[in-house]
PDB file of C-alpha atoms in Angstrom:
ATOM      1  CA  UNK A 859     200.758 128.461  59.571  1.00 40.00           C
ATOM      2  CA  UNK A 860     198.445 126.508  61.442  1.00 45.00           C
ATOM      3  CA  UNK A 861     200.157 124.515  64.593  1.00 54.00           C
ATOM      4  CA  UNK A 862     197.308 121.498  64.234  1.00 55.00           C
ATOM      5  CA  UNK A 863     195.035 120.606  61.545  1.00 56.00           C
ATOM      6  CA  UNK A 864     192.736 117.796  61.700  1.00 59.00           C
ATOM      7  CA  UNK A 865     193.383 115.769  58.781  1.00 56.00           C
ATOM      8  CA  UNK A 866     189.884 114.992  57.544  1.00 64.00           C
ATOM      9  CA  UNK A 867     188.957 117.377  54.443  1.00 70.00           C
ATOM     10  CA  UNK A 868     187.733 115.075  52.075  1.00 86.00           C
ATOM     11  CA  UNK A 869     184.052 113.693  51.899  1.00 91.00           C
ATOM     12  CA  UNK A 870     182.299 112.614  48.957  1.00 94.00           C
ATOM     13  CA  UNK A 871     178.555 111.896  47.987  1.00 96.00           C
ATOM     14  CA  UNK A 872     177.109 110.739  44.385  1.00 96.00           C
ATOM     15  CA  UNK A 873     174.692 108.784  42.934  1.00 96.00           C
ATOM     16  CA  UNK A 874     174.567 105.991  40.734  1.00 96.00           C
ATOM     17  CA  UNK A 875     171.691 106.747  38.046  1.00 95.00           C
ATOM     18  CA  UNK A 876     169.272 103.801  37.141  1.00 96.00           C
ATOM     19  CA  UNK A 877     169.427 104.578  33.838  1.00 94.00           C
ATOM     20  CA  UNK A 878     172.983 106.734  32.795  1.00 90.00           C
ATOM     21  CA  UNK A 879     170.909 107.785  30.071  1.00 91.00           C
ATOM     22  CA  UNK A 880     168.727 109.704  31.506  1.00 92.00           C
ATOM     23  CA  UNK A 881     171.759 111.739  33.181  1.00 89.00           C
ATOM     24  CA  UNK A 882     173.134 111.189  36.706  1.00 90.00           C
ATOM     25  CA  UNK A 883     170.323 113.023  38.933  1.00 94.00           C
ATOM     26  CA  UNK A 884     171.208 116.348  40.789  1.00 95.00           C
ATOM     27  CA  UNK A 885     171.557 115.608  44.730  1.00 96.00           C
ATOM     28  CA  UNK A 886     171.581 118.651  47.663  1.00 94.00           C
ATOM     29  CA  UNK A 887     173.833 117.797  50.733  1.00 94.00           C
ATOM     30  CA  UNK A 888     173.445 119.366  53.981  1.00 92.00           C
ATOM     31  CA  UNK A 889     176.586 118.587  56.252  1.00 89.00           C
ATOM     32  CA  UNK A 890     175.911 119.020  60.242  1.00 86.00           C
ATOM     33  CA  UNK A 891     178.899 118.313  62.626  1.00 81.00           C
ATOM     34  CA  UNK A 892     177.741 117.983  66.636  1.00 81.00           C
ATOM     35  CA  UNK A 893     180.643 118.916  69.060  1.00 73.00           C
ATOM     36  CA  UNK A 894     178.603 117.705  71.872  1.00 67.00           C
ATOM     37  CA  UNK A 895     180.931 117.563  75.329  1.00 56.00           C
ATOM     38  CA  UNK A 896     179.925 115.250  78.170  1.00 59.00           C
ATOM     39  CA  UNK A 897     181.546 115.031  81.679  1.00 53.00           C
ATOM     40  CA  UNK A 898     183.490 112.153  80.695  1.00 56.00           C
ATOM     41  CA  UNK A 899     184.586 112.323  77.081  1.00 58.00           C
ATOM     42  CA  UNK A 900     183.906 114.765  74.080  1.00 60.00           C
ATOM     43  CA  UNK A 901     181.992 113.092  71.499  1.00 75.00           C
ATOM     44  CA  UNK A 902     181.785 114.515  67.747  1.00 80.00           C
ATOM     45  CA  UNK A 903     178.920 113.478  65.245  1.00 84.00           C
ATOM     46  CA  UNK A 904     178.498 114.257  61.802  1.00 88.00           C
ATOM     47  CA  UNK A 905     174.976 114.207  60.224  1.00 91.00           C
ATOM     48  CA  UNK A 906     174.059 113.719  56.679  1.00 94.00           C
ATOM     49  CA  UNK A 907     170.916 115.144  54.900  1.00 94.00           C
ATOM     50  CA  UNK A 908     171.061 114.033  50.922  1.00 96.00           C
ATOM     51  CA  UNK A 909     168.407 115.290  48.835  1.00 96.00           C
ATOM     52  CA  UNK A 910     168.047 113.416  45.168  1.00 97.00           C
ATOM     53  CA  UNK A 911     165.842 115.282  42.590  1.00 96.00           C
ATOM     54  CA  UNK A 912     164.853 112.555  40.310  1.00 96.00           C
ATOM     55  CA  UNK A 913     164.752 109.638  42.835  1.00 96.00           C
ATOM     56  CA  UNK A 914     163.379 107.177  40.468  1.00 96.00           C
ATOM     57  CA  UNK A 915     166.260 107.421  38.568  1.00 96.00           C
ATOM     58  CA  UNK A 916     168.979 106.972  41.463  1.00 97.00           C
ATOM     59  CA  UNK A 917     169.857 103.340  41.931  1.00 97.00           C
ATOM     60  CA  UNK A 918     172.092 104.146  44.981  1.00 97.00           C
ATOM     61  CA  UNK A 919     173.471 107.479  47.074  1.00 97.00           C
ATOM     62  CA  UNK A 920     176.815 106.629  47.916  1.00 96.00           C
ATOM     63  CA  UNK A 921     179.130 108.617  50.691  1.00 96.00           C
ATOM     64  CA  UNK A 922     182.705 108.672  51.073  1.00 94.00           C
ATOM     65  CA  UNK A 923     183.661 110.033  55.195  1.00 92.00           C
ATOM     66  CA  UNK A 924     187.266 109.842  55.442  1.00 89.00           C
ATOM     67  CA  UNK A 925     187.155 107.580  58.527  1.00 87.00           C
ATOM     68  CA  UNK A 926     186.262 104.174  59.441  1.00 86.00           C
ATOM     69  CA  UNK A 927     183.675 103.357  61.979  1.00 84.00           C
ATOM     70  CA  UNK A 928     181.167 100.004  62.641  1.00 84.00           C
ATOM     71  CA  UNK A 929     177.641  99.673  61.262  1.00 87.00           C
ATOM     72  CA  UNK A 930     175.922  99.368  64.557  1.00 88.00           C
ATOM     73  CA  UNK A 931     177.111 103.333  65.313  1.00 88.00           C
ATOM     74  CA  UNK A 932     175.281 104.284  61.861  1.00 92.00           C
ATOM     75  CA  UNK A 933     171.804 106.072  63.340  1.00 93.00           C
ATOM     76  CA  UNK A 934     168.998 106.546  60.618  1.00 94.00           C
ATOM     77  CA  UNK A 935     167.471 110.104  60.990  1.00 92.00           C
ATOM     78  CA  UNK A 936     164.572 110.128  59.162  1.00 89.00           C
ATOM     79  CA  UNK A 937     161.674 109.287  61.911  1.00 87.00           C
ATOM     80  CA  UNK A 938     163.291 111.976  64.187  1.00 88.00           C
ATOM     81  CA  UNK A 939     162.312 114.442  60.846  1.00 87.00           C
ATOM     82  CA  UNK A 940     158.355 113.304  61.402  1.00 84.00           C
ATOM     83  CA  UNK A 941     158.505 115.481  64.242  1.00 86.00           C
ATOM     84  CA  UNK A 942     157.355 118.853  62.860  1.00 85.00           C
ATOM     85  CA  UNK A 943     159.266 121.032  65.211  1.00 87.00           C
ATOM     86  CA  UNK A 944     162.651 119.182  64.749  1.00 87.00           C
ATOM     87  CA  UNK A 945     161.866 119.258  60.797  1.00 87.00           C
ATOM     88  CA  UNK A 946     161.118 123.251  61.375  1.00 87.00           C
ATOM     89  CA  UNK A 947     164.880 123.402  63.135  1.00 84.00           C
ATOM     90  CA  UNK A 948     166.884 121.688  60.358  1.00 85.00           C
ATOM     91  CA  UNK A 949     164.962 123.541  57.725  1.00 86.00           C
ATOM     92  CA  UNK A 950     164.388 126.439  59.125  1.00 85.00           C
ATOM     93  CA  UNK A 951     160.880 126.806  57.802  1.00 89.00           C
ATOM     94  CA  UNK A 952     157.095 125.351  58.872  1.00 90.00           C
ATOM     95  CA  UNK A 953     156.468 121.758  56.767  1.00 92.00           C
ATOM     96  CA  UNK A 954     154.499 120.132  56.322  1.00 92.00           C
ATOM     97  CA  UNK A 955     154.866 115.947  56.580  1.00 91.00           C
ATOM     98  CA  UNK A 956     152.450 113.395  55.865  1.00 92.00           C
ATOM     99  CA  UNK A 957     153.147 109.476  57.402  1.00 90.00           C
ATOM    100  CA  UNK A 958     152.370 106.508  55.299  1.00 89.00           C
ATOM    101  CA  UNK A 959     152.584 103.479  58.158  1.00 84.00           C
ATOM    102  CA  UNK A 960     151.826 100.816  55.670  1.00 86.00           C
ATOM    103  CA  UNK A 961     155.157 101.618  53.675  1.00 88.00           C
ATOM    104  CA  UNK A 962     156.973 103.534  55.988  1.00 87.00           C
ATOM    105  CA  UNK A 963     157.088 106.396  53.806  1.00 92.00           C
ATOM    106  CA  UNK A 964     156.468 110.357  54.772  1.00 92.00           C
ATOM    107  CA  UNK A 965     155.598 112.839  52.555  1.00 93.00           C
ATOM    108  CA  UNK A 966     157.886 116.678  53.683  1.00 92.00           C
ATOM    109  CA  UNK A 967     157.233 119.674  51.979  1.00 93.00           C
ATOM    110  CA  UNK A 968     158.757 122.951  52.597  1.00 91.00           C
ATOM    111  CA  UNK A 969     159.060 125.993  50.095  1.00 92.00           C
ATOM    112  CA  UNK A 970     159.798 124.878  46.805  1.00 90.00           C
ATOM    113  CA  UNK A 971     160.510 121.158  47.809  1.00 93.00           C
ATOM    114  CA  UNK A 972     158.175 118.006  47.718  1.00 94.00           C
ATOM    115  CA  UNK A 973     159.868 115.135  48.613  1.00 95.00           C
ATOM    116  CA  UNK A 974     159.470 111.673  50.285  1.00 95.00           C
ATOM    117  CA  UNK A 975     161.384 110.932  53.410  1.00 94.00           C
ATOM    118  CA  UNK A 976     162.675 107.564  53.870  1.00 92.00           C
ATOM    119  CA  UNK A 977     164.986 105.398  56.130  1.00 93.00           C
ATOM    120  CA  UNK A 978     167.041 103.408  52.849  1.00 96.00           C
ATOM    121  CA  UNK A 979     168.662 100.417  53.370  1.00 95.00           C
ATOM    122  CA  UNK A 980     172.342 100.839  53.656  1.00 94.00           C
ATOM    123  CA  UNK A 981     175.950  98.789  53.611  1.00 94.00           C
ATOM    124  CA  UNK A 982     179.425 100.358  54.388  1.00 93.00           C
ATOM    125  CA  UNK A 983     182.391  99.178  52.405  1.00 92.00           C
ATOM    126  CA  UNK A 984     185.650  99.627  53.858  1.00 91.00           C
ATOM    127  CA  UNK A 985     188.191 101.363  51.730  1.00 88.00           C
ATOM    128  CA  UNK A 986     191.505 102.722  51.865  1.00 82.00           C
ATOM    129  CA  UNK A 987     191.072 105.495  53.919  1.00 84.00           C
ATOM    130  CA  UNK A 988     187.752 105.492  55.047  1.00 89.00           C
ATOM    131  CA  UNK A 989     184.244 104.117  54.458  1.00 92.00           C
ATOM    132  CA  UNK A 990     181.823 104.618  51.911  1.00 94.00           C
ATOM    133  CA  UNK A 991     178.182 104.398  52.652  1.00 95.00           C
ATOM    134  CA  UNK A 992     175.603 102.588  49.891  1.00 96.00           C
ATOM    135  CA  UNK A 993     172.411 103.442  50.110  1.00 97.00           C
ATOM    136  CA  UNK A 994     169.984 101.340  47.956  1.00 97.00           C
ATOM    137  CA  UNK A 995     167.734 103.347  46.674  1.00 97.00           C
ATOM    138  CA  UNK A 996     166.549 100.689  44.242  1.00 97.00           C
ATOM    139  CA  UNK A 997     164.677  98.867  46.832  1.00 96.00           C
ATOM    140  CA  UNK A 998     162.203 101.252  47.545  1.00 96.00           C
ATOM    141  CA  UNK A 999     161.497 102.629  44.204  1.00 96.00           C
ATOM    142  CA  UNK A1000     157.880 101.036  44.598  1.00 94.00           C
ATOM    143  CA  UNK A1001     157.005 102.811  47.375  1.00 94.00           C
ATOM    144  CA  UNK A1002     157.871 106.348  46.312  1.00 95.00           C
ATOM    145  CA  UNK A1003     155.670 108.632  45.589  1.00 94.00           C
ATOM    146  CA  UNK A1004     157.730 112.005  44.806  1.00 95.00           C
ATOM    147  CA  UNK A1005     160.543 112.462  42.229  1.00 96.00           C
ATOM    148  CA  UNK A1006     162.425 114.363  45.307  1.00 97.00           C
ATOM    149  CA  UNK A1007     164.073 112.172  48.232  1.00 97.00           C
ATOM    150  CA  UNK A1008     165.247 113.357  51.216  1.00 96.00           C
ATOM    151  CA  UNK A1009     167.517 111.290  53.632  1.00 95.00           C
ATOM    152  CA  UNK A1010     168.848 112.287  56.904  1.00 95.00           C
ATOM    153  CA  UNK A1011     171.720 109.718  58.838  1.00 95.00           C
ATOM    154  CA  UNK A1012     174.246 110.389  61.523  1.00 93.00           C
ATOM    155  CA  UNK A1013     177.478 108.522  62.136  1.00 91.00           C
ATOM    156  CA  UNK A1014     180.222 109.026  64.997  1.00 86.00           C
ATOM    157  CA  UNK A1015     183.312 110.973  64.076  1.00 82.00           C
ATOM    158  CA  UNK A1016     185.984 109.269  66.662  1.00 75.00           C
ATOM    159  CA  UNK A1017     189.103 110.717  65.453  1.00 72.00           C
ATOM    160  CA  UNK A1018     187.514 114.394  66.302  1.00 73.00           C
ATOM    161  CA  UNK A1019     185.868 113.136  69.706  1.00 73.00           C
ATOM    162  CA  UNK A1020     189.625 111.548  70.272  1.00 71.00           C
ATOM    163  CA  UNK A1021     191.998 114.473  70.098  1.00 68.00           C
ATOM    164  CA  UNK A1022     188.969 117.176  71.830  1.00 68.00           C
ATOM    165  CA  UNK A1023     188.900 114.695  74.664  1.00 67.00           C
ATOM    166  CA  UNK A1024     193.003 113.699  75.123  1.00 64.00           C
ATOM    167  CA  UNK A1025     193.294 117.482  74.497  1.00 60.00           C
ATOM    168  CA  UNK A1026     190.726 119.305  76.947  1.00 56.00           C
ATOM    169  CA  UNK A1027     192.759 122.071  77.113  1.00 56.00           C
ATOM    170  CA  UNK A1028     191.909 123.353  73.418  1.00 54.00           C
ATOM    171  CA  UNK A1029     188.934 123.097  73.034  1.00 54.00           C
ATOM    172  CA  UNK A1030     187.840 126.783  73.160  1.00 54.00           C
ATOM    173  CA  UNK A1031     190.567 127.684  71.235  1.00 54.00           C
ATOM    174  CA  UNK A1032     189.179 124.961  68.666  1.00 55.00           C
ATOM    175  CA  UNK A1033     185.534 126.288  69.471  1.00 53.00           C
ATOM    176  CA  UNK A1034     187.281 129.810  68.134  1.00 55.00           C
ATOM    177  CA  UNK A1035     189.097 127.927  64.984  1.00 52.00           C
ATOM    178  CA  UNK A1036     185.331 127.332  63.780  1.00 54.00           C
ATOM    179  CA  UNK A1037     184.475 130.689  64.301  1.00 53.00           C
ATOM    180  CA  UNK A1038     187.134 132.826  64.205  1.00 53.00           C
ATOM    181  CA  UNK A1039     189.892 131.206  62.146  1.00 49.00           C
ATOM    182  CA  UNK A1040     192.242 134.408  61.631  1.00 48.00           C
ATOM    183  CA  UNK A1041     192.079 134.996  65.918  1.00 47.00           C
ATOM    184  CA  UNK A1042     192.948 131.002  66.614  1.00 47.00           C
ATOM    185  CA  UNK A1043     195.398 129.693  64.284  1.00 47.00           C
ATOM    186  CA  UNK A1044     196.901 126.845  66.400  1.00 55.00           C
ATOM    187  CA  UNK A1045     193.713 124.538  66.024  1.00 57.00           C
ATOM    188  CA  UNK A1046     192.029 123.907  62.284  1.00 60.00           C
ATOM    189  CA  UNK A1047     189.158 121.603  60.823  1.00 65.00           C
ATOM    190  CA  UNK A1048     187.841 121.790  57.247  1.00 72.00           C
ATOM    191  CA  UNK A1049     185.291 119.793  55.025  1.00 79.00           C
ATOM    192  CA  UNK A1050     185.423 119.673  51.727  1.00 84.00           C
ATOM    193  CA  UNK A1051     183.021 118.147  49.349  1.00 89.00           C
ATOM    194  CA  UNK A1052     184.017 115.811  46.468  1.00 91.00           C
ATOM    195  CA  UNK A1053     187.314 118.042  46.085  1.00 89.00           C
ATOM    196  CA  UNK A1054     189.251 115.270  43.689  1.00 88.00           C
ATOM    197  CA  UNK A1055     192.660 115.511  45.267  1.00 87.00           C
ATOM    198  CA  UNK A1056     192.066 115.071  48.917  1.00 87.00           C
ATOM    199  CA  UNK A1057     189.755 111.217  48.049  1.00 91.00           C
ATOM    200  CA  UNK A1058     191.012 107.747  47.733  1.00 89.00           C
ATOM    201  CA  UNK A1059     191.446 105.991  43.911  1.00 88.00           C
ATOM    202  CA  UNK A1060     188.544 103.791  44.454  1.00 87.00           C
ATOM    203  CA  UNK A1061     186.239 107.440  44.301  1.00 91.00           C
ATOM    204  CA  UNK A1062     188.640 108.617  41.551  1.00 89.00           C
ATOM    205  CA  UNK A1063     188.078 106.446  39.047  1.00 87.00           C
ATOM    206  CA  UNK A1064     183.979 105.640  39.850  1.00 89.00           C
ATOM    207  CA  UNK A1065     182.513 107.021  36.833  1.00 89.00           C
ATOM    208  CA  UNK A1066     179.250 108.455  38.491  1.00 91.00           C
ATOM    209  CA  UNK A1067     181.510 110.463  40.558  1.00 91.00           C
ATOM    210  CA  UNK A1068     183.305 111.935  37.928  1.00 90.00           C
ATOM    211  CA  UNK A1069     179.667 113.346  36.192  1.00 89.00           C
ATOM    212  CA  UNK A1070     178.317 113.788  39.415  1.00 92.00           C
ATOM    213  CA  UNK A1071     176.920 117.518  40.430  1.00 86.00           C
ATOM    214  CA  UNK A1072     175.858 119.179  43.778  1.00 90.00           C
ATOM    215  CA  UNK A1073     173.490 121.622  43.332  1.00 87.00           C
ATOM    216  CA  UNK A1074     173.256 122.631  46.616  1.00 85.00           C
ATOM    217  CA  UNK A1075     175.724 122.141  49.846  1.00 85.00           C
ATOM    218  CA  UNK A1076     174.895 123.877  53.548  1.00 82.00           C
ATOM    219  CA  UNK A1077     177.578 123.202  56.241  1.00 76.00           C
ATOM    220  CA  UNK A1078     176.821 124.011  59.944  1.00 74.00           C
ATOM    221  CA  UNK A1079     178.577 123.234  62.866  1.00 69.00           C
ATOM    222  CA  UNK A1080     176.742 122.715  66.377  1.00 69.00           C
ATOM    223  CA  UNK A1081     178.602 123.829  69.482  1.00 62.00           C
ATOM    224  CA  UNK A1082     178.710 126.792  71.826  1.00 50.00           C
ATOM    225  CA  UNK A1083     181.382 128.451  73.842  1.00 46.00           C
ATOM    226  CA  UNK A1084     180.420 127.475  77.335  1.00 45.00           C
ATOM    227  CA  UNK A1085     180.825 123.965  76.039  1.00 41.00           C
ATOM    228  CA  UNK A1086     177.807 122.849  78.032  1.00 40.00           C
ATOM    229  CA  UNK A1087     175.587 120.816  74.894  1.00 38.00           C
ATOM    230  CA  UNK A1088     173.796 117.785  76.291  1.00 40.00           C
ATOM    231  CA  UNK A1089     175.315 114.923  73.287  1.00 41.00           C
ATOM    232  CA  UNK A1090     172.002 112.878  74.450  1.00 45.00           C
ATOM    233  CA  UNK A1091     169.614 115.661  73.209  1.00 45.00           C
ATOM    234  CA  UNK A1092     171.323 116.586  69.957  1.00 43.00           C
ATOM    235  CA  UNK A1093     167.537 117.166  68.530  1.00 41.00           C
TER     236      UNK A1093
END
């Protein structure tokens, strides 16, 4: 039995088609948690990367984080993924991105994928326990160019950056429950993605999410043993 789990397992992301009858479109989600230390406090980020695959017929990307937090802490990601060497880190491959300043659209393409990248306007509605994130996806269907988008966002995760800064003491041994989970069982965090019975009724009974499939999810977690990441330089 683990001694201390942190409690926040469930996240959620869906779309809401344009047109349900053209199916609800297929999304990718790539989940990046920052442990990022500082002299003073411990601060913990999670990042977001949400691919659609037919973003002409997505009329919003909505995601559930099992936390509340303000607006003015929600960082857009996108223009940091113009820079062809961060673009290379997250993706782990050359790519090859193409600026539009009139629109504010880029063109990325890497491997198999061709996609605009786009900062989409966004409002967070409080629920009842957490926040879920609308992205509206609808008002920039005129300036897309691809039937792939790609959006990248990071928010603050305070409960996390909380208990690893009241309890300094642990956090190797919570650096190990990442790694080696069998060798430190007093300290545990999960994620889990659109699991049904750890999200609120107002996800439960949202018809999109009930249809809704991930094709693709890729979880990473940022952080090294000597505790010693800069949380200014995070890319």
């Amino acid at each position: 039995m683990n001694n201390y789990h942190v409690e926040q397992d469930g996240y959620a992301v869906w779309a809401v088609p344009q047109n349900a009858h053209n199916g609800i479109p297929e999304l990718d989600v790539h989940i990046n948690i920052w442990i990022a230390p500082k002299k003073d406090n411990t601060s913990a980020y999670v990042d977001f990367g949400i691919r659609t695959y037919s973003a002409q017929n997505t009329k919003e990307i909505c995601c559930y984080v099992p936390f509340d937090f303000e607006i003015d802490r929600f960082q857009d990601l996108s223009n940091l993924l113009m820079v062809k060497d961060i673009a290379r880190g997250i993706f782990n491959t050359s790519c090859t991105i193409n600026f539009d300043g009139k629109t504010g659209i880029a063109e990325l393409k890497y491997n198999a994928h061709d996609s605009n990248l786009a900062e989409v306007p966004m409002s967070i509605e409080k629920c009842s326990e957490g926040s879920i994130l609308h992205f509206k996806v609808y008002s920039i269907f005129d300036k897309l160019t691809k039937s792939e988008l790609y959006m990248r966002f990071r928010i603050p995760n305070e409960g996390l950056s909380e208990l690893l800064h009241q309890k300094s003491d642990v956090l190797h041994s919570f650096a190990g429950a990442l790694s080696s989970p069998i060798q430190y069982e007093n300290y545990s965090y999960t994620v889990r993605l659109n699991e049904s019975r750890l999200l609120p009724s107002e996800i439960l009974y949202n018809d999109a999410f009930q249809k809704q499939k991930v094709k693709k999810v890729l979880l990473t977690v940022c952080a090294n043993g000597s505790y010693i990441i800069d949380a200014s330089a995070c890319y």
